[in-house]
Tab-separated table of C-alpha atoms in Angstrom:
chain	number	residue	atom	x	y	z
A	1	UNK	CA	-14.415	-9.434	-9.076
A	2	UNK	CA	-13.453	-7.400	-12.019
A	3	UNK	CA	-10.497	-4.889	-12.017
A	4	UNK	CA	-12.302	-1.182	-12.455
A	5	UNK	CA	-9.838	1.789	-12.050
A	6	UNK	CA	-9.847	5.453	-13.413
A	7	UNK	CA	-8.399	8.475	-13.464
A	8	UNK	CA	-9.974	11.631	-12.279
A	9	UNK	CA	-8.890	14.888	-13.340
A	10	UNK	CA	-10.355	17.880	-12.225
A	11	UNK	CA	-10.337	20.895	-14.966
A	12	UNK	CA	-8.736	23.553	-13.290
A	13	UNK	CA	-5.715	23.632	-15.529
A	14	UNK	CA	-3.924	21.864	-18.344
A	15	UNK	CA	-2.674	18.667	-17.625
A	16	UNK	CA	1.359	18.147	-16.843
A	17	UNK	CA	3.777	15.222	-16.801
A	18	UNK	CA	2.375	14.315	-13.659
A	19	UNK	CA	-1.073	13.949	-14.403
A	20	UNK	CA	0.536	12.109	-17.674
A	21	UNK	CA	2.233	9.787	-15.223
A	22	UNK	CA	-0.763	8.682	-12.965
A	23	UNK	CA	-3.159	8.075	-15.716
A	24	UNK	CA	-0.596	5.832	-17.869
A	25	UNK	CA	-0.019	4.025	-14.611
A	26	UNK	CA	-3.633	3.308	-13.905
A	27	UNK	CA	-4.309	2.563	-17.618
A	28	UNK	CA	-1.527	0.000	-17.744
A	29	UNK	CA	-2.526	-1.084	-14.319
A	30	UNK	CA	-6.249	-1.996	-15.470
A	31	UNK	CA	-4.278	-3.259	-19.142
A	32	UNK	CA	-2.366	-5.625	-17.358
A	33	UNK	CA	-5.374	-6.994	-15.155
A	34	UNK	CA	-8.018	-7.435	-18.134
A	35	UNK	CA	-9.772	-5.155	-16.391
A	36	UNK	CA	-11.893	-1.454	-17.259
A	37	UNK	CA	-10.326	2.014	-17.368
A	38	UNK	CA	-12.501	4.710	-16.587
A	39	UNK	CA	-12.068	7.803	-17.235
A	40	UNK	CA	-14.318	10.679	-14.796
A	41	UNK	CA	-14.102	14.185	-14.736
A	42	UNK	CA	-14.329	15.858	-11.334
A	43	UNK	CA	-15.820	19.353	-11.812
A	44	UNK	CA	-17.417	20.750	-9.043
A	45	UNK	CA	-15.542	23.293	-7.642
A	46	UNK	CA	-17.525	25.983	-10.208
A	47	UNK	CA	-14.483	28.598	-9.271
A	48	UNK	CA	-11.761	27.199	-10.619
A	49	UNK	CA	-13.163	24.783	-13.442
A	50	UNK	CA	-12.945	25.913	-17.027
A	51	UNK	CA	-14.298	24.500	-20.672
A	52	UNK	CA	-10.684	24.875	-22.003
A	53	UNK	CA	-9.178	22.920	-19.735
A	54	UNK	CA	-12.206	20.051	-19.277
A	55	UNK	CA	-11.637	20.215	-23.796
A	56	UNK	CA	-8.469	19.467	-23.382
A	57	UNK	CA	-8.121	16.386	-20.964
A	58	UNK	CA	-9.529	14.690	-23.327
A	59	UNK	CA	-7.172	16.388	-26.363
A	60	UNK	CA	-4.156	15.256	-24.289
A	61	UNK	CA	-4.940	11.598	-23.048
A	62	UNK	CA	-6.131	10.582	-26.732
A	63	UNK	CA	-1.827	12.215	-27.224
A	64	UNK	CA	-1.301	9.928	-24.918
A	65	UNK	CA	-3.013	6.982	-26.579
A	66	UNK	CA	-5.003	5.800	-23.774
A	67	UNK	CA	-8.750	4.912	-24.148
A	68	UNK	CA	-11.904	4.974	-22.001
A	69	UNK	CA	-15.033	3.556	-21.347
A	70	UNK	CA	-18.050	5.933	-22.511
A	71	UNK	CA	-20.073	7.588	-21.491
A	72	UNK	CA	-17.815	9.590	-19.015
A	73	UNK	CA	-19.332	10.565	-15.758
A	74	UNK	CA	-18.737	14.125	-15.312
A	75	UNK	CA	-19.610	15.250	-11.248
A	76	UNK	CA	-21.249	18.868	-12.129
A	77	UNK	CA	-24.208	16.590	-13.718
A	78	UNK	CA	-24.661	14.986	-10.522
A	79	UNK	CA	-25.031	17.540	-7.885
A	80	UNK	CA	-28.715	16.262	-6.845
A	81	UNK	CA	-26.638	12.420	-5.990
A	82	UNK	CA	-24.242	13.849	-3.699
A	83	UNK	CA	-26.801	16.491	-1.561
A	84	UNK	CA	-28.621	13.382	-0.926
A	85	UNK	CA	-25.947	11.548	0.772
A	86	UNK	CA	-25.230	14.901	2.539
A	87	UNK	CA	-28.771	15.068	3.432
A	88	UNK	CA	-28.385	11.234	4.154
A	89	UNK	CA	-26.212	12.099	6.979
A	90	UNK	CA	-28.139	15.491	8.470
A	91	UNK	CA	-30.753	12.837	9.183
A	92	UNK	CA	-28.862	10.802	11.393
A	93	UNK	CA	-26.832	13.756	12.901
A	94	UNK	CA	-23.445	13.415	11.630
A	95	UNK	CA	-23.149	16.505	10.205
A	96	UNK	CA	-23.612	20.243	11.602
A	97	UNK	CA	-23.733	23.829	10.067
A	98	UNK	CA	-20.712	25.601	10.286
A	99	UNK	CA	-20.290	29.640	10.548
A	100	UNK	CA	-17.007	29.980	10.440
A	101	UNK	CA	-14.962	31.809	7.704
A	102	UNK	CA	-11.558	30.856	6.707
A	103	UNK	CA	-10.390	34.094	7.587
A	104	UNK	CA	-11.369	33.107	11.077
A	105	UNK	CA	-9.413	29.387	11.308
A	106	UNK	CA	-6.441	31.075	9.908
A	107	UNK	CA	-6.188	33.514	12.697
A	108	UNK	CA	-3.191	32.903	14.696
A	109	UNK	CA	-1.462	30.867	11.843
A	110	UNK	CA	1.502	31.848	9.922
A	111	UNK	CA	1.202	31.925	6.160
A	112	UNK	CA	3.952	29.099	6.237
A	113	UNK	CA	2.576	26.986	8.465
A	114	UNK	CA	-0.302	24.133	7.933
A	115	UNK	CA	-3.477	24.684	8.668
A	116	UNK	CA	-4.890	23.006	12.092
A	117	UNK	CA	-7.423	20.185	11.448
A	118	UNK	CA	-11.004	22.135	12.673
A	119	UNK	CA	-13.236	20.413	14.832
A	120	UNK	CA	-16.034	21.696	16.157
A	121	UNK	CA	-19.782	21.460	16.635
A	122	UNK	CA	-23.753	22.797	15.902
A	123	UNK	CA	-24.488	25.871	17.311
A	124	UNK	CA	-27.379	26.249	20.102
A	125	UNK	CA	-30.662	26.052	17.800
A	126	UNK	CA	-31.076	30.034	18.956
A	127	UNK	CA	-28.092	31.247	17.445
A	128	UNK	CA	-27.823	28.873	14.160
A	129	UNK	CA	-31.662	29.939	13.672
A	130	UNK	CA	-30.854	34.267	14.192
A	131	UNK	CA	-27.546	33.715	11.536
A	132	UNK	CA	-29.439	31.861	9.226
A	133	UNK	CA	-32.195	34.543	9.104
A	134	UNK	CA	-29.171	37.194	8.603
A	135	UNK	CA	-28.466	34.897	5.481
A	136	UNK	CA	-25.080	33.910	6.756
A	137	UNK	CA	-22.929	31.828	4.942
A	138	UNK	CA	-22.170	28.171	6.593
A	139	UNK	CA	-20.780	24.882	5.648
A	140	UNK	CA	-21.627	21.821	6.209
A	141	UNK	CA	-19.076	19.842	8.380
A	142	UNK	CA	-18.883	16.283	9.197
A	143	UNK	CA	-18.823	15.921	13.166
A	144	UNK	CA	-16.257	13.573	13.718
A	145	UNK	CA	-17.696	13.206	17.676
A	146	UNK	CA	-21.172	12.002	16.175
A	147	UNK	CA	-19.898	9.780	13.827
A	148	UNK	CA	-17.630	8.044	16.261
A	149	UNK	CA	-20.475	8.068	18.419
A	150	UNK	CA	-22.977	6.392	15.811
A	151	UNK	CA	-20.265	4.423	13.875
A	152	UNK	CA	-19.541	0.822	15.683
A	153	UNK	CA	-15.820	-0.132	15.119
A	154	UNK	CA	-15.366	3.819	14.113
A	155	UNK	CA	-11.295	3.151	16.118
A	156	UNK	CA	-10.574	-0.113	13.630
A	157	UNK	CA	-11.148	1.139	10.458
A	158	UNK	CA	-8.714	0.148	7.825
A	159	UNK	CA	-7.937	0.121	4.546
A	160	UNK	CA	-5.278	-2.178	2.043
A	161	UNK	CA	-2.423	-0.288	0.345
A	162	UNK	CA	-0.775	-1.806	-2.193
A	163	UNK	CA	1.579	0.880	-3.468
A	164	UNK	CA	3.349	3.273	-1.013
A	165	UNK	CA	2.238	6.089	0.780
A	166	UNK	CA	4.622	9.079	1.977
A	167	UNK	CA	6.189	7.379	5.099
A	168	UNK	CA	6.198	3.646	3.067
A	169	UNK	CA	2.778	2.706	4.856
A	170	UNK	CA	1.457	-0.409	3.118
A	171	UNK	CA	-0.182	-3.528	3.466
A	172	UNK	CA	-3.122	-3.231	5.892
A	173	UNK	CA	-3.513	0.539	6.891
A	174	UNK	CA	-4.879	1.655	10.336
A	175	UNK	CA	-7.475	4.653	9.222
A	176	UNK	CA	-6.608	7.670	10.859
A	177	UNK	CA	-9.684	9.949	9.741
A	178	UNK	CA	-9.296	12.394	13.195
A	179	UNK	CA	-6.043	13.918	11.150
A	180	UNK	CA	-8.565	15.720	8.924
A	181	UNK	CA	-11.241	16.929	11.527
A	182	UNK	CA	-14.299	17.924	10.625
A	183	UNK	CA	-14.253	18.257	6.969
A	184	UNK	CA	-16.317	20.281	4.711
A	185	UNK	CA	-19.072	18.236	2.801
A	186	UNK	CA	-20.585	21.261	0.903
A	187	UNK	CA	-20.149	24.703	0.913
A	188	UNK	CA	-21.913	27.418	-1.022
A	189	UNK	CA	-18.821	28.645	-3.306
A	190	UNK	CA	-18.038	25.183	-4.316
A	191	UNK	CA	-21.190	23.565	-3.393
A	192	UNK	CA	-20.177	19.485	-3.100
A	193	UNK	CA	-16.562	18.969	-1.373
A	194	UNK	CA	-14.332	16.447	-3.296
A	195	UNK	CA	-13.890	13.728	-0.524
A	196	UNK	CA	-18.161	12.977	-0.475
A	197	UNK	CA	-18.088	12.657	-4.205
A	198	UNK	CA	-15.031	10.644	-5.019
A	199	UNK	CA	-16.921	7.977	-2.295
A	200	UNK	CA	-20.003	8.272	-4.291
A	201	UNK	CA	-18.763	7.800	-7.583
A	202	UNK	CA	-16.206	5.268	-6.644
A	203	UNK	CA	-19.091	2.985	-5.314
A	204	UNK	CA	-21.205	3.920	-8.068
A	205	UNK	CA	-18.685	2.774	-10.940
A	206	UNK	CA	-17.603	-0.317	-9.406
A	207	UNK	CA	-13.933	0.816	-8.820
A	208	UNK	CA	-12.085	-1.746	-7.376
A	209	UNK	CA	-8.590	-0.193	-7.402
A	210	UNK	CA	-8.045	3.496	-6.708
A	211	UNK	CA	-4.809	4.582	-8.251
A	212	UNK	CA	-3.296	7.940	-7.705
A	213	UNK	CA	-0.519	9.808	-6.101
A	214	UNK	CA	0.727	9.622	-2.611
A	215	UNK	CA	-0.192	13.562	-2.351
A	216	UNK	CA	-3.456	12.284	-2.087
A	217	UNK	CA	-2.788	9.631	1.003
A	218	UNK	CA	-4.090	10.731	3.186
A	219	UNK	CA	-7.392	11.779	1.772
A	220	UNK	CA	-7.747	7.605	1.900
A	221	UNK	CA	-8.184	8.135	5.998
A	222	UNK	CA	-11.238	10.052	5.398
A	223	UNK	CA	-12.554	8.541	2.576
A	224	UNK	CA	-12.555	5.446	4.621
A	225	UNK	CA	-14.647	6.902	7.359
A	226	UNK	CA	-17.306	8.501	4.730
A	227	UNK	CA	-17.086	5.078	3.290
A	228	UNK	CA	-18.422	3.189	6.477
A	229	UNK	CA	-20.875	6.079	7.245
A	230	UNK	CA	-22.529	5.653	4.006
A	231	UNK	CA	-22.252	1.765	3.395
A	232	UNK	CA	-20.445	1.758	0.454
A	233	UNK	CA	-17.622	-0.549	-0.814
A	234	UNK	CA	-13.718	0.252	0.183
A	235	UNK	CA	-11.711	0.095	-2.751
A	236	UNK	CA	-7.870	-1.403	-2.417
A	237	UNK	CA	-5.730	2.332	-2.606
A	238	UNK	CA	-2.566	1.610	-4.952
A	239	UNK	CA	-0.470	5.123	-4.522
A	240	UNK	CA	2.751	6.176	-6.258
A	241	UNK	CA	5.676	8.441	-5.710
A	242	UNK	CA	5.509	11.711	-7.128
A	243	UNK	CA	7.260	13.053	-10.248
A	244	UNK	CA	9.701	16.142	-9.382
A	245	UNK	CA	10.834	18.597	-11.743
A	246	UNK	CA	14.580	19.854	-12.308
A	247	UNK	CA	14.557	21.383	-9.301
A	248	UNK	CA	13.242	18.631	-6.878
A	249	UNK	CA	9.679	20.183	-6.718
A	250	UNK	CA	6.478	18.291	-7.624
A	251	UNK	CA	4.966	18.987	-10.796
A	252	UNK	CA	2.279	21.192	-9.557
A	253	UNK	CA	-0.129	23.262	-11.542
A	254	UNK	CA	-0.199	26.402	-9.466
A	255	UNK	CA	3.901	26.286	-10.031
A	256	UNK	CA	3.112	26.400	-13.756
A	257	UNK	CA	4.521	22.445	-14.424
A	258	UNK	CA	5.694	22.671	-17.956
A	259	UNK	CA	2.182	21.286	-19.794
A	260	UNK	CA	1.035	18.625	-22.030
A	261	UNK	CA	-0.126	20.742	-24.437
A	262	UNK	CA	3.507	22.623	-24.529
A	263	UNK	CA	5.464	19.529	-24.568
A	264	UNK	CA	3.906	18.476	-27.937
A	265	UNK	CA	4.063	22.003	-29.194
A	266	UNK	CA	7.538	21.703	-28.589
A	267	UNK	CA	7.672	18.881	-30.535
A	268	UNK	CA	7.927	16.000	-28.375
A	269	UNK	CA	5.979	12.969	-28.839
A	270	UNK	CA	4.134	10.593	-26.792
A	271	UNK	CA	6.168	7.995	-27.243
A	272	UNK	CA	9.435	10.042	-26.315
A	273	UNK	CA	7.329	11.288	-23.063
A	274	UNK	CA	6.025	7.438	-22.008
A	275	UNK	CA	9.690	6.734	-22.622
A	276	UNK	CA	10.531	9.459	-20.347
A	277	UNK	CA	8.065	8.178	-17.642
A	278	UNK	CA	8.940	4.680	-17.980
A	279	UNK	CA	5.024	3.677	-18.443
């Protein structure tokens, strides 16, 4: 089987030494296999996404020197793909209307703490039917009780790491997909949550090797449960550590990580920075 990464921004800010780091990584990764780079832009949450930034992904990683496949699948062009594997699952029952605000999880919690994986359930017909004539918001949730109900093997689940997540887990990797609880699929502000459509699109490109930072470990456990509910293909996850700043933090960009598009203002260039990386 062919070697198919990518990397999969989403355009809700310029693009940092992080960001630099993960898609050099998976570049040289696919490079190094004679395999395909692909390069997918993950716009869906309509809030936060803006042209400037989406313009200038592909400003900085052409910097960078890397080159993609074309054309480049970009997720707000696909809405219709994704409702249909939500609607997919409303068929068979696995997922359920949900009411609830997120002023009303966070009740009780501290602004420092985490927030407590949700699970619930569908509301008597009575009730869901009166709110939804009252026009109420809702989301639609993934009932993790129905699908390890409906799912056969739902406790052996696994997936194969060949990098590192946070704790050093590796090699063959129980799924734990009960850590998330019932996630949101879809929700009217941001219509199609990210963990449906990175499953879609995954299976849809071919990806053989998903490639990104350990931040995003444990999205694999869910992923891996939305993968066996739908019958699509598990990739092999490959995650890597995380870049820190000066001051041990993560490059982040709601901390306001020093960006691409400074760095070469500044006048640094990208071989100086893949120097820097060591990629």
């Amino acid at each position: 089987m062919a070697f198919v990464t990518r990397f999969a921004p989403s355009p809700t800010g310029y693009l940092h030494r992080g960001h630099a780091y993960s898609a050099l990584t998976a570049h040289r990764a696919a490079r190094d296999a004679g395999g395909r780079f692909l390069l997918r832009i993950e716009d869906i949450d309509a809030t936060r996404c803006r042209p400037e930034y989406d313009a200038a992904v592909f400003e900085d990683l052409a910097w960078l020197g890397l080159d993609w496949e074309q054309p480049v699948r970009r997720q707000s062009e696909h809405l219709a793909d994704y409702h249909a594997a939500i609607e997919a699952l409303r068929e068979r029952g696995l997922v359920y209307r949900c009411f609830k605000t997120r002023k009303e999880l966070d009740i009780g919690r501290a602004p420092h703490e985490p927030a407590i994986p949700y699970i619930g359930g569908p509301l008597a017909a009575g009730e869901e039917a009166e709110r939804l004539a009252r026009g109420e918001a809702f989301a639609w949730r993934l009932s993790l009780a129905a699908a390890r109900e409906a799912l056969h093997g739902f406790e052996g689940l696994t997936f194969v790491e060949e990098g590192a997540g946070p704790h050093g887990e590796t090699g063959v990797v129980q799924a734990r997909p009960e850590t998330a609880g019932d996630i949101v699929l879809a929700r009217k502000d941001v219509g199609v949550a990210y963990n449906l459509a990175v499953v879609h699109d995954d299976a849809l490109q071919d990806v053989t090797h998903v490639i990104r930072g350990q931040d995003l470990f444990e999205a694999a456990h869910i992923q891996r449960l939305l993968q066996a509910l739908l019958g699509l293909p598990t990739p092999t996850y490959r995650h890597h550590g995380l870049l820190v700043g000066p001051d041990g933090k993560r490059y982040a960009k709601r901390d306001k990580a020093e960006t691409l598009r400074e760095l070469r203002a500044a006048g640094l260039t990208a071989e100086e920075l893949r120097a820097e990386l060591g990629v």
